[in-house]
Tab-separated table of C-alpha atoms and ligand atoms in Angstrom:
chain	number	residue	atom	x	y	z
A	1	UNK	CA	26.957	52.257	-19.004
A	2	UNK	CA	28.158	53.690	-21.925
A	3	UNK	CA	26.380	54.780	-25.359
A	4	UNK	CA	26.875	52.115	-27.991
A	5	UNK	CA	24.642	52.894	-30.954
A	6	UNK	CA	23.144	56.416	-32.396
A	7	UNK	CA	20.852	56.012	-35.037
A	8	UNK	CA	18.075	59.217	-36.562
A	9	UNK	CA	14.609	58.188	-37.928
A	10	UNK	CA	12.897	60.306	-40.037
A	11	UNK	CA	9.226	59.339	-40.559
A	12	UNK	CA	6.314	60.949	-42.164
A	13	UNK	CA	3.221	58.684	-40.153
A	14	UNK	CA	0.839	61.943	-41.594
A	15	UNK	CA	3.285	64.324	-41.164
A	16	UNK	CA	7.100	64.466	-40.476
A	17	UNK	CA	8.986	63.625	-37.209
A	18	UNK	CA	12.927	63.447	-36.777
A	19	UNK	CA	13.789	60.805	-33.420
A	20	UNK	CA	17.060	59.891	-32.169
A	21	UNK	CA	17.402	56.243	-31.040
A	22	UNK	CA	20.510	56.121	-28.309
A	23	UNK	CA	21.597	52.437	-26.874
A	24	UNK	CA	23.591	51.577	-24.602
A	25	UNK	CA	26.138	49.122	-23.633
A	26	UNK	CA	23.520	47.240	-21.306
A	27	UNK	CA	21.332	47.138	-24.053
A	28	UNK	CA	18.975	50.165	-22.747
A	29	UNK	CA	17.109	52.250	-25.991
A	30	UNK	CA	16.325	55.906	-25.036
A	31	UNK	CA	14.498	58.101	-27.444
A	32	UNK	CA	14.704	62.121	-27.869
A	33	UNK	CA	12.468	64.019	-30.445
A	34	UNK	CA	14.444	66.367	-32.685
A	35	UNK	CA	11.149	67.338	-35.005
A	36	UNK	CA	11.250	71.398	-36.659
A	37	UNK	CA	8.407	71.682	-38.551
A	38	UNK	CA	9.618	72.516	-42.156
A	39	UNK	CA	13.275	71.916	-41.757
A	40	UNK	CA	13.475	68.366	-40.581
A	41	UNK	CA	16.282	66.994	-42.173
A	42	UNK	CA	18.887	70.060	-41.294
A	43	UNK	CA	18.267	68.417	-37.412
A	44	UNK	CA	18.340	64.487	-39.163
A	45	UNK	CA	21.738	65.532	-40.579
A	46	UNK	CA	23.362	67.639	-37.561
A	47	UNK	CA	22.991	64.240	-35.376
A	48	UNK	CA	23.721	62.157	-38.071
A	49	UNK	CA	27.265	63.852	-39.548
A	50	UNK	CA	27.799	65.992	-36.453
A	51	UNK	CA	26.990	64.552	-33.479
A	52	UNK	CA	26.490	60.902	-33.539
A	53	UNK	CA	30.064	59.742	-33.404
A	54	UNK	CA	30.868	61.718	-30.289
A	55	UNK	CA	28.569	60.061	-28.596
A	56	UNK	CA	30.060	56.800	-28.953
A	57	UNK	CA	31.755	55.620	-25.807
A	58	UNK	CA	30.319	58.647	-23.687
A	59	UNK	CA	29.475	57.565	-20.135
A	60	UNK	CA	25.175	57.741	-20.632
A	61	UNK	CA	24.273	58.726	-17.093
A	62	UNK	CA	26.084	62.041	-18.010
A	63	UNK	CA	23.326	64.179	-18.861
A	64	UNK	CA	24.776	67.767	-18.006
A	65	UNK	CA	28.428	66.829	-18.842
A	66	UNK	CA	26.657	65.665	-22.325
A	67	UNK	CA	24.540	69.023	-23.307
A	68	UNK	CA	27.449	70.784	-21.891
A	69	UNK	CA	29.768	68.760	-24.184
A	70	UNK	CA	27.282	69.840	-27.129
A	71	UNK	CA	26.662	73.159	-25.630
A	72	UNK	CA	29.767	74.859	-25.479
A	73	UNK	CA	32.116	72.197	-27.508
A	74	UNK	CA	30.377	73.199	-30.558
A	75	UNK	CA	31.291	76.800	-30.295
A	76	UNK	CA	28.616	77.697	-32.037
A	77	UNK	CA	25.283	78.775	-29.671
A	78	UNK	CA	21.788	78.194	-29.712
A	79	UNK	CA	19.432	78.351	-33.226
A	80	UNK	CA	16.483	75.895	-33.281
A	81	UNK	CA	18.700	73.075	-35.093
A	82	UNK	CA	21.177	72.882	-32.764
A	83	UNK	CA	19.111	73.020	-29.765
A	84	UNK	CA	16.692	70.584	-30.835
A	85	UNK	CA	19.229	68.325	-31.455
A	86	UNK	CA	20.899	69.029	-28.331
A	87	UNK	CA	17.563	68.703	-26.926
A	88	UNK	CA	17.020	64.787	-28.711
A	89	UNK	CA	20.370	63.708	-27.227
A	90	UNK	CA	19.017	65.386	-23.469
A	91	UNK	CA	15.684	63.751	-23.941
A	92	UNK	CA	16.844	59.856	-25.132
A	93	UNK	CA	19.525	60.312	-21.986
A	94	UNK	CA	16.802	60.849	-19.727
A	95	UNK	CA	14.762	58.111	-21.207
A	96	UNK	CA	17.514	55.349	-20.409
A	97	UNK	CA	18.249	57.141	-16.612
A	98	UNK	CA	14.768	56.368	-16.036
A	99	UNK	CA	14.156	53.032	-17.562
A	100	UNK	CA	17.628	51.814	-15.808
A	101	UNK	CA	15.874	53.564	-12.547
A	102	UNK	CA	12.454	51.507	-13.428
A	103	UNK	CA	11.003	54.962	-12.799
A	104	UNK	CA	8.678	57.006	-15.291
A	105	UNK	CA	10.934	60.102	-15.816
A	106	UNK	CA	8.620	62.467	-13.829
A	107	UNK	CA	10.063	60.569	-10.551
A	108	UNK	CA	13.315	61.684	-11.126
A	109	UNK	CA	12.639	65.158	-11.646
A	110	UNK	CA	11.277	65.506	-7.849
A	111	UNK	CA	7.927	63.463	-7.950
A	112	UNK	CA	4.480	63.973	-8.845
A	113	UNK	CA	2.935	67.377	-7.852
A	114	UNK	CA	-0.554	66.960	-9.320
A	115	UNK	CA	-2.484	64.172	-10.205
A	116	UNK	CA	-2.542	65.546	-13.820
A	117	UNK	CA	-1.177	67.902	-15.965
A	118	UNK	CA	-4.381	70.691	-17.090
A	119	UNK	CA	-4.463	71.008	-21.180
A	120	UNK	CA	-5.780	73.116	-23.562
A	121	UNK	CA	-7.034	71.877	-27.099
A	122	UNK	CA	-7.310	73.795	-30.193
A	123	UNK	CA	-10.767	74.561	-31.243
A	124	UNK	CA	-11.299	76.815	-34.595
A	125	UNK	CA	-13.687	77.263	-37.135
A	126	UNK	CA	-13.867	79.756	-40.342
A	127	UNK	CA	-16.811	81.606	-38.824
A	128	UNK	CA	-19.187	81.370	-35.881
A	129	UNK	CA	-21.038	78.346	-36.176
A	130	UNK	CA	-18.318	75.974	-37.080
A	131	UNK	CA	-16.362	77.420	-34.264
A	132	UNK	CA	-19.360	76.101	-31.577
A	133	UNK	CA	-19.159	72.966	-33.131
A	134	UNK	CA	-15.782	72.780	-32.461
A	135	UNK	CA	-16.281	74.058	-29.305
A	136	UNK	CA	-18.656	71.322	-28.651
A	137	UNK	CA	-16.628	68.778	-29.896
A	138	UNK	CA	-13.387	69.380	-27.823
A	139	UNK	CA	-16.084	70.058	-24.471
A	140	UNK	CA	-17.299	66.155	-25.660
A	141	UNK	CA	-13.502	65.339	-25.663
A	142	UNK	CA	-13.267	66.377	-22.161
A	143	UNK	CA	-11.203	69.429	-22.771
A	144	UNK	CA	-11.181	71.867	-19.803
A	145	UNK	CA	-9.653	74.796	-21.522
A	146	UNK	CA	-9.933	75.914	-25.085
A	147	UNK	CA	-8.073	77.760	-27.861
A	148	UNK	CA	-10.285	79.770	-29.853
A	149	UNK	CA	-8.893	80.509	-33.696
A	150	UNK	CA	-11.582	81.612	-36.677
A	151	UNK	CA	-11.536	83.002	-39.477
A	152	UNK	CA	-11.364	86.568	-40.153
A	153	UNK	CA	-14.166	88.338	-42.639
A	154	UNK	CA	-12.620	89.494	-45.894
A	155	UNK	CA	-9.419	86.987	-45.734
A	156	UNK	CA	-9.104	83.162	-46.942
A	157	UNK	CA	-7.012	80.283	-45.219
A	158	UNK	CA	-5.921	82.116	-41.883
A	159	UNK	CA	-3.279	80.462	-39.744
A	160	UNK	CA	-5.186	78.533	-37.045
A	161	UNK	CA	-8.519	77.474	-38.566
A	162	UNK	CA	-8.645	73.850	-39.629
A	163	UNK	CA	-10.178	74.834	-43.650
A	164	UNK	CA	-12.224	71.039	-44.311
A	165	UNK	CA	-13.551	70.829	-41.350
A	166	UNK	CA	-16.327	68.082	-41.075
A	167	UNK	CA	-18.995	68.218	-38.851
A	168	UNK	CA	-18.370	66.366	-35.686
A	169	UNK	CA	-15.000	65.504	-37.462
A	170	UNK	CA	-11.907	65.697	-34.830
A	171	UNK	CA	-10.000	69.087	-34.945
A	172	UNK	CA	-7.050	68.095	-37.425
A	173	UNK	CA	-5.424	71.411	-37.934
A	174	UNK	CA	-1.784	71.042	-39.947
A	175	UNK	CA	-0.203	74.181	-41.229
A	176	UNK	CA	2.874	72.721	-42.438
A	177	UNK	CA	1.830	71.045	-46.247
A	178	UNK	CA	2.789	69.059	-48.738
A	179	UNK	CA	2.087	71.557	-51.693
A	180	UNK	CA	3.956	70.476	-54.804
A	181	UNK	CA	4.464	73.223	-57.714
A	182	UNK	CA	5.892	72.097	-61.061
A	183	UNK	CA	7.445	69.250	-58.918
A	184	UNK	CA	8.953	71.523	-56.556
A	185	UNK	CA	7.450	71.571	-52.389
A	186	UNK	CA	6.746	75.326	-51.965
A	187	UNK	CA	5.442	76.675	-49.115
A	188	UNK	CA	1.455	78.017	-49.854
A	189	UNK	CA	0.721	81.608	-49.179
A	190	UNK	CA	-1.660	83.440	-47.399
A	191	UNK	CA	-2.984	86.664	-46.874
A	192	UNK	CA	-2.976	89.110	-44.172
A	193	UNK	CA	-5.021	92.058	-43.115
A	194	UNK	CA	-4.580	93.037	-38.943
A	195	UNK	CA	-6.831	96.030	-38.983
A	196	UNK	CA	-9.460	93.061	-40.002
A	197	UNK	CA	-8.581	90.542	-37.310
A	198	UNK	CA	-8.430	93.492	-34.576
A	199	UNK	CA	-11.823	94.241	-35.209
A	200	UNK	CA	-12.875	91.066	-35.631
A	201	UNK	CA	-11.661	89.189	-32.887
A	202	UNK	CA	-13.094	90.329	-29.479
A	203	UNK	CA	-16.735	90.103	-31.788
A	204	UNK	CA	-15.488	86.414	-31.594
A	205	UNK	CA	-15.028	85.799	-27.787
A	206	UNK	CA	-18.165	87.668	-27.405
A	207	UNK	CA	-19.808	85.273	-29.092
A	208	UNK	CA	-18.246	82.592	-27.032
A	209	UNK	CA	-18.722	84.217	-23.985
A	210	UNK	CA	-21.975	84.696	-24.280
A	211	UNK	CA	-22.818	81.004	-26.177
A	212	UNK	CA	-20.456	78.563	-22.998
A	213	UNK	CA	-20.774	81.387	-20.334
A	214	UNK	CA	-17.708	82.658	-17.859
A	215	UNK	CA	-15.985	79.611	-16.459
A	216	UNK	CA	-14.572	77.485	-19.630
A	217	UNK	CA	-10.478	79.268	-19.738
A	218	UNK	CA	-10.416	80.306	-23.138
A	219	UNK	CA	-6.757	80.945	-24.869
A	220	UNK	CA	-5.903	82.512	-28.077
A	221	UNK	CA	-2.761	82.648	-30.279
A	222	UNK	CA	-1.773	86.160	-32.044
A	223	UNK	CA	1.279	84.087	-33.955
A	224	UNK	CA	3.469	87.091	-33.966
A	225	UNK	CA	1.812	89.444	-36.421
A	226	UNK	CA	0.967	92.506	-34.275
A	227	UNK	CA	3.062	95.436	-33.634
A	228	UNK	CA	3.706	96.406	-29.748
A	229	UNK	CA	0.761	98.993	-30.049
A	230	UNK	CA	-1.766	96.618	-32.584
A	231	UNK	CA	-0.888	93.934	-29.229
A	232	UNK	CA	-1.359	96.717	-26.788
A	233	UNK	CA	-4.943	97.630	-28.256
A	234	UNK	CA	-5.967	93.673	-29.017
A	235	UNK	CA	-4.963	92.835	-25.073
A	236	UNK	CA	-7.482	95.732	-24.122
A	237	UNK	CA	-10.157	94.504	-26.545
A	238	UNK	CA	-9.851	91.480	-25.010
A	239	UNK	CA	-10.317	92.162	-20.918
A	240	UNK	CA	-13.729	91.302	-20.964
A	241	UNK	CA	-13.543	88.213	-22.349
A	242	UNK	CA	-11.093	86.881	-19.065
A	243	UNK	CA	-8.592	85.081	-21.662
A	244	UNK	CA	-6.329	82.482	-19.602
A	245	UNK	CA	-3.228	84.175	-21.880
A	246	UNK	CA	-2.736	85.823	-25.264
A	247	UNK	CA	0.210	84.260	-27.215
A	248	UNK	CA	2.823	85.547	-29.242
A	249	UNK	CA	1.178	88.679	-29.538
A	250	UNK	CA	4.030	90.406	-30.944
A	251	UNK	CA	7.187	89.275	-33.340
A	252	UNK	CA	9.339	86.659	-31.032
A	253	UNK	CA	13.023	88.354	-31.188
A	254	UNK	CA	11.903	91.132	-29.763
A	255	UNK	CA	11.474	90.631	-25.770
A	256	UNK	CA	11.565	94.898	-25.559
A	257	UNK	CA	8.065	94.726	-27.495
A	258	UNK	CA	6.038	93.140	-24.863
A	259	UNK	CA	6.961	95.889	-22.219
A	260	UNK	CA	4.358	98.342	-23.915
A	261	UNK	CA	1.976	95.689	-24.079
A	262	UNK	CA	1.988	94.948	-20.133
A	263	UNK	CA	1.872	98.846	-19.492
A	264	UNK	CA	-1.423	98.661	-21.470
A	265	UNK	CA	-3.313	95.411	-20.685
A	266	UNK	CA	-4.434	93.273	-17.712
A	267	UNK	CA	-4.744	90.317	-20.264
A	268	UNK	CA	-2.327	87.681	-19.168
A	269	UNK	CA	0.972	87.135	-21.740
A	270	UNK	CA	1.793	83.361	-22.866
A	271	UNK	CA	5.301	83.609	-26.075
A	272	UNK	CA	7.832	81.360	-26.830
A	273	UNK	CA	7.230	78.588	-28.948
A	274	UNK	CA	9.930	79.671	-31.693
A	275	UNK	CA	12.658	80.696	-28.650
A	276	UNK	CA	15.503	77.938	-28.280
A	277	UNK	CA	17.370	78.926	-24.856
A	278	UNK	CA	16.800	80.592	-21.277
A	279	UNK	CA	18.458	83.782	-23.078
A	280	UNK	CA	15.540	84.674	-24.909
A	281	UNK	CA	13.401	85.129	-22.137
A	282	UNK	CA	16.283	86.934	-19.675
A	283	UNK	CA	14.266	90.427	-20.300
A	284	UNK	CA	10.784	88.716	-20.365
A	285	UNK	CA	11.501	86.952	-17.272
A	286	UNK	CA	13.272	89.567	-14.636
A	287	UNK	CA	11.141	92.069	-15.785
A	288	UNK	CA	7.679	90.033	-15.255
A	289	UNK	CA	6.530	91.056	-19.018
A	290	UNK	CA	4.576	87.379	-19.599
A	291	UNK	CA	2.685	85.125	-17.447
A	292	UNK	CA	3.443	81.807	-19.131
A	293	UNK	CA	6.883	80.253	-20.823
A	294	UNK	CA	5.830	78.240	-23.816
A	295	UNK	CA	9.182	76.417	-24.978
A	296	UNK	CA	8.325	73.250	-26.399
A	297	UNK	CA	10.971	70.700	-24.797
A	298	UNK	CA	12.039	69.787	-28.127
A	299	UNK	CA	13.137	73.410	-29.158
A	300	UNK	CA	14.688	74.345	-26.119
A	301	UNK	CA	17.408	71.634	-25.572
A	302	UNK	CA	15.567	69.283	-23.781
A	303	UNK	CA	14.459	68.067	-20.437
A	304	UNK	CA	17.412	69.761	-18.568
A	305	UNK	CA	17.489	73.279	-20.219
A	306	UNK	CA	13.551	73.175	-19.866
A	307	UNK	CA	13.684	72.266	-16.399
A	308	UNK	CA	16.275	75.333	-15.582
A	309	UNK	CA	14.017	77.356	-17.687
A	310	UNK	CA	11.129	76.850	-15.710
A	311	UNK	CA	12.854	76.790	-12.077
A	312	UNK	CA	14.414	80.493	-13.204
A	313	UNK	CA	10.729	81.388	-13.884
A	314	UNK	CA	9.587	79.853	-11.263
A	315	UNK	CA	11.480	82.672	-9.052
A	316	UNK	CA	9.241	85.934	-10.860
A	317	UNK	CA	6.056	84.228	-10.622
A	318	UNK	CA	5.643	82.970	-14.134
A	319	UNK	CA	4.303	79.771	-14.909
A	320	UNK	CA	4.678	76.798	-17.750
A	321	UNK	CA	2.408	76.764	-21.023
A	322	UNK	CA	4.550	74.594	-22.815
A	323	UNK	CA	4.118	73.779	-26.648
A	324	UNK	CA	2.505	70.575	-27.864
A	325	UNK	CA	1.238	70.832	-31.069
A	326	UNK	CA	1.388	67.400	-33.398
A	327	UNK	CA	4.742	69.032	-35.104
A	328	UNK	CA	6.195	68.010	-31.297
A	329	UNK	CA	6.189	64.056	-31.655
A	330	UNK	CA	4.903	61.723	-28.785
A	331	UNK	CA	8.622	61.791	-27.189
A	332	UNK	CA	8.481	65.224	-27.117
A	333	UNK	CA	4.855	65.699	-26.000
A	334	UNK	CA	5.927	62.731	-23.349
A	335	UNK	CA	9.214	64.965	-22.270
A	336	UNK	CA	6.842	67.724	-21.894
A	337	UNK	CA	4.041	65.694	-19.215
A	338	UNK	CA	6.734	64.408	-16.964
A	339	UNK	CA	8.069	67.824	-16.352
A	340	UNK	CA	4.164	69.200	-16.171
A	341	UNK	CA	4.015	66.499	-13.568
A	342	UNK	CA	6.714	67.351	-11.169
A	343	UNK	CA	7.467	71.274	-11.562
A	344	UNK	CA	5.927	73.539	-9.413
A	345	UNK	CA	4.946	76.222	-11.107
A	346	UNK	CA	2.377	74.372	-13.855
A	347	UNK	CA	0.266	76.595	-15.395
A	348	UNK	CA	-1.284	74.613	-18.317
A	349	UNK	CA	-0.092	72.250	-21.200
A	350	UNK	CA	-1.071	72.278	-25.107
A	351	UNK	CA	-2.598	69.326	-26.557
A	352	UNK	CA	-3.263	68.878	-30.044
A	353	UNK	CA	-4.411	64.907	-30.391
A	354	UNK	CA	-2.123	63.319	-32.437
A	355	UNK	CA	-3.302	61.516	-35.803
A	356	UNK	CA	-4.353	56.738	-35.307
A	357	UNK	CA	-1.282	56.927	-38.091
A	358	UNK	CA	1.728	58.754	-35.858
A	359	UNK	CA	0.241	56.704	-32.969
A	360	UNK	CA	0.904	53.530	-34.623
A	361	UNK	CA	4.658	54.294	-35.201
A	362	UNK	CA	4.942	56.318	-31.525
A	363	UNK	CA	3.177	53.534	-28.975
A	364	UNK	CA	2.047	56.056	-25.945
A	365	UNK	CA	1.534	55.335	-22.257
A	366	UNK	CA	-0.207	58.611	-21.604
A	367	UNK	CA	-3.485	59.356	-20.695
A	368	UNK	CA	-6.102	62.086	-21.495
A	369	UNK	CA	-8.896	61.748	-18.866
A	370	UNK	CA	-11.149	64.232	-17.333
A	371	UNK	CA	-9.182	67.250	-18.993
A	372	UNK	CA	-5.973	66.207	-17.339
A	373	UNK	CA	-2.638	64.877	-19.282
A	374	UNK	CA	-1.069	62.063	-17.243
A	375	UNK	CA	2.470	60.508	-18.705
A	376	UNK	CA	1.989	56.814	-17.093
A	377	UNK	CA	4.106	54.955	-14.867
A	378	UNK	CA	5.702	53.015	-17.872
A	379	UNK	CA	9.667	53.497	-17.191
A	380	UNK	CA	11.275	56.228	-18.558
A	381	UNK	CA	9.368	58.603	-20.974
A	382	UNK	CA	6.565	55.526	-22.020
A	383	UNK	CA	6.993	55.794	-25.462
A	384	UNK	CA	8.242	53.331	-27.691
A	385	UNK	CA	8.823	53.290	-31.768
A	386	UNK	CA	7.730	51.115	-34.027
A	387	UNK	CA	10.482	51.373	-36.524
A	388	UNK	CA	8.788	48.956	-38.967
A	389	UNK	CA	6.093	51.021	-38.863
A	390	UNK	CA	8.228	54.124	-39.014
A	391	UNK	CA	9.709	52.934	-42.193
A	392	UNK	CA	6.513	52.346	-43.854
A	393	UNK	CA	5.923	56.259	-43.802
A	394	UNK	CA	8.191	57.796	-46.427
A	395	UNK	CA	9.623	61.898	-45.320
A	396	UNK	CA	7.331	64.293	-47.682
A	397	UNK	CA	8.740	67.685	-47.583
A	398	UNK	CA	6.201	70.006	-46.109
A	399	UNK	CA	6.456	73.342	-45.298
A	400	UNK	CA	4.540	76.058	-42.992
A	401	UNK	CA	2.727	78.853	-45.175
A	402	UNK	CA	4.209	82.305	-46.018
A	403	UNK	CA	1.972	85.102	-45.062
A	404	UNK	CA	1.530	88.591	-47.108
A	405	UNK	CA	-0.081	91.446	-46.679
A	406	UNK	CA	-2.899	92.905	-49.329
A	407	UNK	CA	-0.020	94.180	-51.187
A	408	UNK	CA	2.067	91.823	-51.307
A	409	UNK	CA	4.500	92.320	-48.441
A	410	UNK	CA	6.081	89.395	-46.597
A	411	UNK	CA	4.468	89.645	-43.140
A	412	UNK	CA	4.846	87.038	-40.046
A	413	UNK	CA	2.464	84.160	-40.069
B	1	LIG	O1	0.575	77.376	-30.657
B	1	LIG	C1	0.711	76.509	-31.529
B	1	LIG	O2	0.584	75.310	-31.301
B	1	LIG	C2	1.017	76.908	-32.943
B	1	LIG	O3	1.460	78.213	-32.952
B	1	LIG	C3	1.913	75.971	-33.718
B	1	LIG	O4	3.120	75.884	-33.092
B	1	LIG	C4	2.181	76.449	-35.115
B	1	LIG	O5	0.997	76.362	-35.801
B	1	LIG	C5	3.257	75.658	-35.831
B	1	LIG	O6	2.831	74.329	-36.015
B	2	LIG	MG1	1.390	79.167	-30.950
């Protein structure tokens, strides 16, 4: 069976989302996600001009001898473009194994292990109040475990907190956005203070704690703007609030960091939603500095590098978090249930709802019910595009916010 057509969609059903179509000489269509928030066409062109036409005439059931071939053969390692479209080419292989199988994918990869996969929602609000709503609302949703972003006192937009908000409106938080300046997309900026959000935060899950009372697993996401020590002193704040994980507490390219942060807290570690390879976690990992791997599947090269990833974890103790915000597409999230399904060290998956527009162009099989993720027992991933829909949705440049401090300095976001 060997690859006949490549083809890259780029579609913008609300927000932006790169796919790569694969078919086959037997006619089978596989699909991979190959979405980077913010820099969406740099992946739509390395498949298009660099990789497409080698993958003409490739056996398809090849999947290691292919991300090898794309691995090593381009000389050039790792970097979020090339891994996630290494990863698009891993995923849409997988796709067509499974459909040719009449399996869903998580059959392949050793069989169901739960009945579903546990996920967390994002709930956020600028202060208190419009947190519980959203608390409230996501409880009504049937979410079992909850993110918890606010606002901080003294600072505007914050990354996190959904700004227009309506009551009993669904959480629709999207960073990345279509600001236009003198005709030019430009990133919008935001400001900073972490002396402010250390002191305000554990006042928040105080709050919370006290409002929804022990049992609800409560997670929250540090985005990379605390030093080692800032980390080390938020993780302690923090212990009596039992957080399920504090994520990417400190800057990502720096695995060293998060050794002074275990000597100093008890509050479990969750990073790696900007890593692309099993590399960036060889410190984090041997040395049992985190307690959950949060790759998105789509970053990270795909079903096969994720699965390694997660097996190698798997050995120290550490389990899965993996990414799914609605900058992963429904091929992506998809990717990301079937290997929640069959690994054995699942710790918890992230679940932002995607938008009624994406899900017009993306037609899911999976299922949200009682807290638990299930990917279906469609063949193959279970999702298929709508490319007439897909082509009603024009790409809009949008980009993630810049953050700066008080005075001005660029600081992580
Ligand atoms: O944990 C998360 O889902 C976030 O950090 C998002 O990946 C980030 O807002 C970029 O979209
Ligand atoms: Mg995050």
């Amino acid at each position: 069976m060997l690859i006949t057509d490549v083809s890259v969609v780029v579609t913008s059903p609300g927000r932006n989302f790169v796919t790569l179509k694969i078919t086959t000489s037997d006619g089978v269509v596989g699909l991979g996600d190959a979405t980077v928030n913010g820099r969406e066409l740099a992946v739509a062109s390395y498949l298009t001009d660099h990789v497409a036409a080698l993958l003409i005439g490739r056996e398809a059931n090849n999947i290691e001898d292919t991300w090898q071939y794309l691995y090593r053969g381009a000389y050039w390692r790792r970097g979020p473009i090339t891994m996630a479209a290494i990863a698009a080419v891993d995923m849409a292989l997988w796709d067509i194994k499974a459909k040719v199988a009449g399996l869903p994918l998580y059959q392949l990869l050793g069989g169901a292990s739960r009945t579903g996969a546990l996920a967390y929602g994002h709930a956020s609000g600028s202060d208190i109040p419009a947190l519980f709503d959203s608390i409230r609302n996501h409880l009504e949703l049937g979410y079992k475990a909850i993110r918890i972003q606010t606002g901080v006192p003294g600072l505007g937009q914050v990354y996190g907190v959904a700004s227009d908000q309506k009551p009993g409106a669904r959480y629709d938080y999207e960073p990345a956005k279509r600001n236009v300046v003198d005709g030019r997309p430009l990133p919008v900026e935001e400001a900073w203070d972490t002396r402010a959000y250390l002191r305000h935060v554990p006042t928040v899950f105080e709050a919370v704690r006290n409002e929804f009372g022990p049992e609800l697993p409560l997670l929250h996401d540090g985005h990379h703007r605390m030093t080692p020590i800032q980390a080390a002193k938020l993780g302690k704040s923090l212990e009596p609030y039992d957080l399920f994980w504090l994520e990417d507490c400190t800057p990502g390219e720096d695995q060293d960091a998060l050794r002074l942060v275990r000597q100093h807290t008890t509050t479990p570690i969750a990073i790696g939603e900007v890593f692309n390879s099993v590399f960036d976690y060889q410190t984090l990992i041997t040395e049992r500095l985190i307690d959950y791997v949060r790759s998105a599947v789509t970053h990270t090269g795909g079903v096969t590098a994720m699965k390694k990833l997660l097996d190698f974890a798997a050995v120290y103790g550490i389990k899965s978090g993996m990414h799914g915000p609605t900058d992963i597409s429904p091929v992506g999230m998809a990717a990301a249930l079937h290997i929640d399904m069959a690994i054995h060290n699942f710790g918890i998956q992230e679940y932002m709802q995607h938008s009624a527009e994406t899900l017009e162009v993306f037609r899911t099989s999976y299922t949200f019910t009682g807290g638990l993720l299930h990917p279906g027992e469609n063949p193959g991933l279970g999702v298929d595009l709508d490319e007439d829909a897909a082509a009603t949705f024009e790409y809009t440049p949008a980009y993630l916010p810049v953050n700066r401090l008080q005075d001005g300095t660029v600081h992580d976001w």
